[in-house]
Structure formats: C-alpha cells, structure tokens
C-alpha cells in the first residue's frame, strides 16, 4: 500500500510539473516529451513484453509486439506533427 501511495504522489508531482511547464515555451516541452515517451517505451518493453512472451504462443506474441511497435510509431508521428 505504501508503494501505491508513492506511485500516486509521483503521478501528482508529474502532473504539477507538467502544468507549471505549460506556459514556459517550447524549450520545456522539448525536454518533457522525450522523457515521457521514453517512460512509456521502457514500461512496455521491460514489464509487459516478458509477460506477453511467457503467456502466449508465438503468433499472438508477434501480433502484440507489432501493436507495441505501432504505438511507438504513433508517438513519433504525434511528436513530429505537433
């Protein structure tokens, strides 16, 4: 329960930092966006990918890996066109 509280406090701190950095211009956004995207990619590859490979067959694991890569590609497209 203590770790859940720590996670929730960290999420609130991240939201507060994001709201404070909103008016500071493109310099802050160019530093926050890669950090956030890297966090999502890290979570997807370190915690989710091994579970996918362990609990499903090769065809299902390939489809889920392709979906993960499609999500990364969407993040890149959003960052490029934003």
Coordinates of N, CA, C and O in Angstrom, one line a residue:
X1 N 0.8 -1.2 0.0 CA 0.0 0.0 0.0 C 0.9 1.3 0.0 O 0.5 2.3 -0.6
X2 N 2.0 1.2 0.7 CA 2.9 2.3 0.7 C 3.5 2.6 -0.7 O 3.6 3.8 -1.1
X3 N 3.8 1.6 -1.4 CA 4.3 1.8 -2.8 C 3.2 2.4 -3.7 O 3.5 3.2 -4.6
X4 N 2.0 2.0 -3.5 CA 0.9 2.6 -4.3 C 0.8 4.1 -4.0 O 0.5 4.9 -4.9
X5 N 0.9 4.4 -2.7 CA 0.9 5.8 -2.3 C 2.0 6.6 -2.9 O 1.8 7.7 -3.4
X6 N 3.2 6.0 -2.9 CA 4.4 6.6 -3.6 C 4.2 6.8 -5.1 O 4.5 7.9 -5.6
X7 N 3.6 5.9 -5.7 CA 3.3 6.0 -7.1 C 2.3 7.1 -7.4 O 2.4 7.9 -8.3
X8 N 1.2 7.2 -6.6 CA 0.2 8.2 -6.7 C 0.8 9.6 -6.5 O 0.5 10.6 -7.2
X9 N 1.7 9.7 -5.5 CA 2.3 11.0 -5.2 C 3.2 11.4 -6.4 O 3.3 12.6 -6.8
X10 N 3.9 10.5 -6.9 CA 4.8 10.8 -8.1 C 4.0 11.2 -9.3 O 4.4 12.1 -10.0
X11 N 2.8 10.6 -9.5 CA 1.9 11.0 -10.6 C 1.4 12.4 -10.4 O 1.4 13.2 -11.3
X12 N 1.1 12.7 -9.2 CA 0.6 14.1 -8.9 C 1.7 15.1 -9.1 O 1.5 16.2 -9.6
X13 N 2.9 14.7 -8.7 CA 4.1 15.6 -8.9 C 4.4 15.8 -10.4 O 4.7 16.9 -10.8
X14 N 4.3 14.8 -11.1 CA 4.5 14.9 -12.6 C 3.4 15.7 -13.2 O 3.7 16.5 -14.1
X15 N 2.2 15.6 -12.8 CA 1.1 16.4 -13.3 C 1.3 17.9 -13.0 O 1.1 18.8 -13.8
X16 N 1.8 18.2 -11.8 CA 2.0 19.5 -11.3 C 3.2 20.1 -12.2 O 3.1 21.3 -12.6
X17 N 4.2 19.4 -12.4 CA 5.4 19.8 -13.2 C 4.9 20.1 -14.6 O 5.3 21.1 -15.2
X18 N 4.1 19.3 -15.1 CA 3.6 19.5 -16.5 C 2.7 20.7 -16.6 O 2.9 21.5 -17.6
X19 N 1.9 21.0 -15.6 CA 1.1 22.2 -15.6 C 1.9 23.4 -15.4 O 1.6 24.5 -16.1
X20 N 2.9 23.4 -14.6 CA 3.8 24.5 -14.4 C 4.7 24.8 -15.7 O 5.0 25.9 -16.0
X21 N 5.0 23.8 -16.4 CA 5.9 23.9 -17.6 C 5.1 24.3 -18.8 O 5.7 24.6 -19.9
X22 N 3.8 24.3 -18.7 CA 3.0 24.6 -19.9 C 3.2 25.9 -20.5 O 3.3 26.1 -21.7
X23 N 3.3 27.0 -19.7 CA 3.5 28.3 -20.2 C 4.9 28.7 -20.4 O 5.2 29.8 -20.9
X24 N 5.9 27.8 -20.2 CA 7.3 28.2 -20.4 C 7.9 28.1 -21.8 O 9.0 28.3 -22.0
X25 N 7.1 27.6 -22.7 CA 7.5 27.6 -24.1 C 8.0 26.3 -24.6 O 7.9 25.2 -23.9
X26 N 8.5 26.3 -25.8 CA 8.9 25.1 -26.5 C 10.1 24.4 -25.9 O 10.3 23.2 -26.0
X27 N 11.0 25.1 -25.2 CA 12.1 24.6 -24.5 C 11.8 23.5 -23.5 O 12.4 22.5 -23.4
X28 N 10.8 23.8 -22.7 CA 10.4 22.8 -21.7 C 9.7 21.6 -22.3 O 9.9 20.5 -21.9
X29 N 8.9 21.9 -23.3 CA 8.2 20.7 -24.0 C 9.2 19.8 -24.7 O 9.0 18.6 -24.7
X30 N 10.2 20.4 -25.3 CA 11.2 19.5 -26.0 C 12.0 18.7 -25.0 O 12.5 17.7 -25.4
X31 N 12.0 19.0 -23.7 CA 12.7 18.2 -22.8 C 11.7 17.2 -22.1 O 12.1 16.1 -21.7
X32 N 10.5 17.6 -21.9 CA 9.5 16.7 -21.2 C 9.0 15.6 -22.1 O 8.8 14.4 -21.7
X33 N 8.7 15.9 -23.4 CA 8.1 14.9 -24.3 C 9.0 13.7 -24.5 O 8.5 12.6 -24.4
X34 N 10.3 13.8 -24.8 CA 11.1 12.6 -24.9 C 11.2 11.8 -23.6 O 11.2 10.6 -23.6
X35 N 11.2 12.5 -22.5 CA 11.3 11.8 -21.2 C 10.0 11.0 -21.0 O 10.1 9.8 -20.5
X36 N 8.9 11.6 -21.3 CA 7.6 10.9 -21.1 C 7.5 9.7 -22.1 O 7.1 8.6 -21.7
X37 N 7.8 9.9 -23.3 CA 7.8 8.8 -24.3 C 8.7 7.7 -23.9 O 8.4 6.5 -24.1
X38 N 9.9 8.1 -23.5 CA 10.9 7.0 -23.0 C 10.3 6.2 -21.9 O 10.6 5.0 -21.8
X39 N 9.6 6.9 -21.0 CA 9.0 6.1 -19.9 C 8.0 5.1 -20.3 O 7.9 4.0 -19.9
X40 N 7.1 5.5 -21.3 CA 6.2 4.6 -21.8 C 6.8 3.4 -22.6 O 6.4 2.2 -22.4
X41 N 7.9 3.7 -23.3 CA 8.6 2.7 -24.1 C 9.3 1.7 -23.1 O 9.2 0.5 -23.2
X42 N 9.9 2.3 -22.0 CA 10.5 1.5 -21.0 C 9.5 0.5 -20.4 O 9.8 -0.7 -20.2
X43 N 8.4 1.1 -19.9 CA 7.4 0.2 -19.3 C 6.9 -0.9 -20.2 O 6.7 -2.0 -19.8
X44 N 6.7 -0.5 -21.5 CA 6.2 -1.5 -22.4 C 7.2 -2.6 -22.7 O 6.8 -3.8 -22.8
X45 N 8.4 -2.3 -22.8 CA 9.4 -3.3 -23.1 C 9.9 -4.1 -21.9 O 10.2 -5.3 -22.0
X46 N 10.0 -3.5 -20.7 CA 10.6 -4.2 -19.6 C 9.5 -5.0 -18.8 O 9.8 -6.1 -18.4
X47 N 8.4 -4.4 -18.6 CA 7.4 -5.1 -17.8 C 6.3 -5.9 -18.6 O 5.9 -7.0 -18.2
X48 N 5.9 -5.4 -19.7 CA 4.8 -6.0 -20.5 C 5.4 -7.1 -21.4 O 4.8 -8.2 -21.5
X49 N 6.4 -6.8 -22.1 CA 7.0 -7.7 -23.1 C 7.3 -9.1 -22.6 O 6.9 -10.1 -23.2
X50 N 8.0 -9.2 -21.5 CA 8.3 -10.6 -21.0 C 7.0 -11.4 -20.6 O 7.0 -12.6 -20.9
X51 N 6.1 -10.7 -20.1 CA 4.8 -11.3 -19.8 C 4.1 -11.8 -21.0 O 3.5 -12.9 -21.0
X52 N 4.1 -11.0 -22.1 CA 3.5 -11.4 -23.3 C 4.2 -12.6 -23.9 O 3.5 -13.6 -24.3
X53 N 5.5 -12.7 -23.9 CA 6.2 -13.8 -24.4 C 6.0 -15.1 -23.6 O 6.0 -16.2 -24.1
X54 N 5.8 -14.9 -22.3 CA 5.7 -16.1 -21.4 C 4.3 -16.7 -21.5 O 4.1 -17.9 -21.4
X55 N 3.2 -15.9 -21.7 CA 1.9 -16.4 -21.6 C 1.2 -16.6 -22.9 O 0.0 -17.0 -22.8
X56 N 1.8 -16.4 -24.0 CA 1.1 -16.6 -25.3 C 1.9 -17.3 -26.3 O 3.2 -17.4 -26.1
X57 N 1.3 -17.8 -27.3 CA 2.0 -18.5 -28.4 C 2.8 -17.5 -29.2 O 2.7 -16.3 -29.1
X58 N 3.6 -18.1 -30.1 CA 4.5 -17.2 -31.0 C 3.7 -16.3 -31.9 O 4.0 -15.1 -32.0
X59 N 2.6 -16.7 -32.4 CA 1.8 -15.9 -33.3 C 1.1 -14.7 -32.6 O 1.2 -13.6 -33.0
X60 N 0.6 -15.0 -31.4 CA 0.0 -14.0 -30.6 C 1.0 -13.0 -30.0 O 0.8 -11.8 -30.0
X61 N 2.2 -13.5 -29.7 CA 3.3 -12.7 -29.2 C 3.7 -11.7 -30.3 O 4.0 -10.5 -30.0
X62 N 3.8 -12.2 -31.5 CA 4.2 -11.4 -32.7 C 3.2 -10.3 -32.9 O 3.5 -9.1 -33.1
X63 N 1.9 -10.6 -32.8 CA 0.8 -9.6 -33.0 C 0.9 -8.5 -31.9 O 0.8 -7.3 -32.2
X64 N 1.1 -8.9 -30.7 CA 1.2 -8.0 -29.6 C 2.5 -7.1 -29.7 O 2.4 -5.9 -29.4
X65 N 3.6 -7.7 -30.1 CA 4.8 -6.9 -30.4 C 4.6 -5.9 -31.5 O 5.0 -4.8 -31.4
X66 N 3.9 -6.3 -32.5 CA 3.6 -5.3 -33.6 C 2.7 -4.2 -33.1 O 2.9 -3.1 -33.5
X67 N 1.8 -4.5 -32.2 CA 0.9 -3.5 -31.7 C 1.7 -2.5 -30.8 O 1.5 -1.3 -30.8
X68 N 2.7 -3.1 -30.1 CA 3.5 -2.2 -29.3 C 4.4 -1.3 -30.1 O 4.5 -0.1 -29.9
X69 N 4.9 -1.8 -31.2 CA 5.7 -1.0 -32.2 C 4.8 0.0 -32.9 O 5.3 1.1 -33.2
X70 N 3.6 -0.3 -33.2 CA 2.6 0.6 -33.8 C 2.4 1.8 -32.8 O 2.3 2.9 -33.2
X71 N 2.3 1.5 -31.5 CA 2.1 2.6 -30.5 C 3.3 3.5 -30.5 O 3.2 4.7 -30.4
X72 N 4.5 2.9 -30.5 CA 5.7 3.8 -30.6 C 5.7 4.6 -31.8 O 6.1 5.8 -31.8
X73 N 5.3 4.0 -33.0 CA 5.3 4.8 -34.2 C 4.2 5.9 -34.1 O 4.5 7.0 -34.6
X74 N 3.1 5.7 -33.5 CA 2.1 6.8 -33.3 C 2.7 7.9 -32.4 O 2.4 9.1 -32.7
X75 N 3.4 7.5 -31.4 CA 4.0 8.6 -30.6 C 5.0 9.4 -31.4 O 5.1 10.6 -31.2
X76 N 5.8 8.8 -32.3 CA 6.7 9.5 -33.1 C 6.0 10.4 -34.1 O 6.4 11.6 -34.3
X77 N 4.9 9.9 -34.7 CA 4.1 10.8 -35.6 C 3.5 12.0 -34.9 O 3.5 13.1 -35.4
X78 N 3.0 11.8 -33.7 CA 2.4 12.9 -32.9 C 3.5 13.9 -32.6 O 3.3 15.1 -32.7
X79 N 4.6 13.4 -32.2 CA 5.7 14.3 -31.8 C 6.2 15.1 -33.1 O 6.5 16.3 -33.0
X80 N 6.2 14.4 -34.2 CA 6.7 15.1 -35.4 C 5.7 16.1 -35.9 O 6.1 17.2 -36.4
X81 N 4.4 15.9 -35.9 CA 3.4 16.8 -36.5 C 2.9 17.8 -35.4 O 2.0 18.6 -35.8
X82 N 3.3 17.7 -34.2 CA 2.7 18.6 -33.2 C 3.4 19.9 -33.3 O 4.3 20.4 -33.3

